[in-house]
Short mmCIF file of C-alpha atoms in Angstrom, two decimals:
data_model
loop_
_atom_site.label_atom_id
_atom_site.label_comp_id
_atom_site.label_asym_id
_atom_site.label_seq_id
_atom_site.Cartn_x
_atom_site.Cartn_y
_atom_site.Cartn_z
CA MET R 1 110.58 92.34 117.34
CA PRO R 2 110.72 93.26 113.63
CA SER R 3 108.22 95.76 112.36
CA ILE R 4 107.20 97.25 109.03
CA ARG R 5 105.71 100.67 108.43
CA GLY R 6 103.65 102.08 105.65
CA SER R 7 100.90 104.52 104.70
CA HIS R 8 97.27 104.15 103.84
CA ASN R 9 94.77 106.31 102.05
CA GLY R 10 91.81 105.64 104.38
CA ARG R 11 90.58 102.78 102.19
CA ALA R 12 93.59 100.50 101.60
CA ALA R 13 96.94 99.72 103.23
CA ILE R 14 99.44 98.15 100.81
CA VAL R 15 102.77 96.61 101.88
CA THR R 16 105.61 95.00 99.89
CA VAL R 17 106.19 91.36 100.72
CA ALA R 18 107.88 88.31 99.31
CA ILE R 19 106.45 84.86 99.23
CA VAL R 20 108.77 81.98 100.12
CA ASP R 21 107.93 78.29 99.49
CA ALA R 22 107.58 76.65 102.88
CA ALA R 23 109.55 73.54 101.81
CA LYS R 24 112.46 75.71 100.53
CA TYR R 25 112.44 77.79 103.72
CA LYS R 26 112.77 74.71 105.87
CA GLU R 27 115.65 73.58 103.66
CA HIS R 28 117.24 77.08 104.02
CA LYS R 29 117.16 76.79 107.80
CA GLN R 30 119.10 73.49 107.63
CA SER R 31 121.79 74.60 105.14
CA ALA R 32 124.11 77.43 104.23
CA ARG R 33 122.40 78.08 100.84
CA PRO R 34 120.14 81.09 100.82
CA VAL R 35 116.67 80.37 99.37
CA PHE R 36 115.95 84.01 99.07
CA GLN R 37 117.96 84.23 95.86
CA GLY R 38 115.71 85.43 93.16
CA ILE R 39 112.67 86.14 95.33
CA LYS R 40 110.41 88.88 93.97
CA PRO R 41 108.61 91.73 95.76
CA PHE R 42 104.73 91.67 95.58
CA ARG R 43 102.07 94.16 96.48
CA ALA R 44 100.02 92.93 99.42
CA LEU R 45 96.68 94.42 100.56
CA ILE R 46 96.23 94.24 104.31
CA ASP R 47 92.70 92.85 104.80
CA THR R 48 91.44 92.46 108.39
CA GLY R 49 88.18 90.99 107.01
CA ALA R 50 89.94 88.08 105.34
CA THR R 51 90.46 84.93 107.43
CA ARG R 52 93.09 83.52 105.07
CA THR R 53 95.86 84.97 102.95
CA MET R 54 95.39 84.50 99.25
CA ILE R 55 97.87 84.83 96.43
CA ALA R 56 97.53 85.50 92.73
CA GLY R 57 98.47 82.94 90.11
CA ARG R 58 101.46 85.07 89.06
CA VAL R 59 102.75 84.78 92.65
CA VAL R 60 102.38 81.01 92.57
CA THR R 61 104.36 80.89 89.27
CA GLN R 62 107.14 83.28 90.26
CA ALA R 63 107.62 81.70 93.66
CA GLY R 64 107.56 78.18 92.22
CA LEU R 65 104.81 76.95 94.57
CA GLU R 66 103.12 73.57 94.20
CA GLN R 67 99.51 72.95 95.19
CA VAL R 68 99.21 71.04 98.45
CA ASN R 69 95.49 70.92 98.94
CA ARG R 70 92.15 72.51 98.08
CA ILE R 71 90.61 75.14 100.41
CA GLN R 72 87.07 76.22 100.67
CA PHE R 73 86.51 79.97 100.63
CA SER R 74 83.41 82.04 101.18
CA GLY R 75 83.20 85.38 99.42
CA LEU R 76 80.86 87.66 97.52
CA GLY R 77 80.23 84.89 94.94
CA GLY R 78 79.38 82.36 97.68
CA LEU R 79 81.31 79.18 98.54
CA THR R 80 84.08 78.09 96.23
CA TRP R 81 87.04 75.67 96.29
CA ARG R 82 90.44 77.02 95.37
CA PRO R 83 93.92 75.44 95.12
CA GLY R 84 95.87 75.71 98.38
CA TYR R 85 99.66 76.41 98.76
CA LEU R 86 102.03 76.29 101.76
CA PHE R 87 104.31 79.30 102.09
CA HIS R 88 105.91 81.92 104.34
CA VAL R 89 105.36 85.58 104.05
CA ALA R 90 108.56 87.74 104.16
CA PHE R 91 108.62 91.41 104.93
CA TYR R 92 111.24 93.98 103.83
CA ASP R 93 112.74 96.50 106.26
CA SER R 94 112.41 99.16 103.62
CA PRO R 95 111.36 99.11 99.96
CA PRO R 96 112.78 95.99 98.28
CA ALA R 97 116.40 95.59 98.89
CA PRO R 98 118.81 94.33 96.25
CA GLU R 99 118.40 90.60 95.64
CA THR R 100 121.62 89.85 97.44
CA ASP R 101 120.86 91.78 100.65
CA PHE R 102 119.07 89.16 102.68
CA SER R 103 119.61 90.95 105.99
CA LYS R 104 116.72 93.30 105.25
CA ILE R 105 114.20 90.46 104.82
CA HIS R 106 112.19 89.18 107.84
CA VAL R 107 110.41 85.89 107.37
CA LEU R 108 107.23 85.19 109.29
CA LYS R 109 107.91 81.80 111.04
CA ARG R 110 104.38 80.50 110.63
CA ASP R 111 103.53 78.28 107.62
CA ILE R 112 100.61 79.84 105.79
CA ASN R 113 98.18 77.61 103.96
CA GLY R 114 96.77 80.14 101.53
CA GLY R 115 94.64 79.87 98.45
CA ALA R 116 94.65 81.06 94.91
CA LEU R 117 93.34 84.54 94.21
CA LEU R 118 91.99 85.54 90.78
CA ASP R 119 94.47 87.68 88.84
CA GLU R 120 91.93 90.55 88.46
CA HIS R 121 93.34 92.83 91.21
CA THR R 122 95.82 95.67 91.51
CA PHE R 123 97.58 93.70 94.24
CA ASP R 124 99.25 90.26 94.20
CA VAL R 125 98.63 89.12 97.85
CA LEU R 126 95.55 89.52 100.02
CA MET R 127 97.05 89.39 103.53
CA GLY R 128 94.48 87.97 105.92
CA MET R 129 94.14 87.38 109.63
CA ASP R 130 96.22 84.17 109.52
CA VAL R 131 99.23 86.47 109.05
CA LEU R 132 98.02 89.53 110.96
CA THR R 133 97.30 87.61 114.15
CA THR R 134 100.96 86.69 114.45
CA GLY R 135 101.71 90.24 115.49
CA ASN R 136 100.31 93.64 116.20
CA LEU R 137 98.78 95.85 113.57
CA HIS R 138 98.33 99.57 114.26
CA ILE R 139 96.47 101.80 111.79
CA ASP R 140 96.24 105.44 112.74
CA LYS R 141 94.10 108.28 111.40
CA ALA R 142 97.16 110.21 110.24
CA GLY R 143 97.44 107.78 107.29
CA THR R 144 100.22 105.43 108.59
CA PHE R 145 100.27 101.87 109.79
CA ARG R 146 102.74 99.57 111.61
CA PHE R 147 102.82 95.81 111.80
CA SER R 148 105.12 94.31 114.41
CA PHE R 149 105.70 90.64 114.62
#
């Protein structure tokens, strides 16, 4: 079972992830061509209070995602509709590996239907319970966390 480790400051836990277009990932599984070529690392905030994972516009652009639907979200500003995207979240064994070292990338098998996040944050991905419930998240008081999936 792959796992990632990191540290938190008592208020926020940040992890480095990659976002992979779900259609390209399915194509990758059926061919010898790696779709991980050119993927970029993004800062993800682990948010156990978020139902869905959301991604910033810059992530959508860099990952080449296309809108597949519209998703209704409830937040501090009330109910709103946001563009929805289908993708996979990929985790690095350690800080981002060289672009050609795909052995250190673990792709979560579940398709995530996440929404657009406003680009006003210090993070790129808001990782919600749709991702976190695929594994075990352990956050300890010593300032570390582990996510096994």
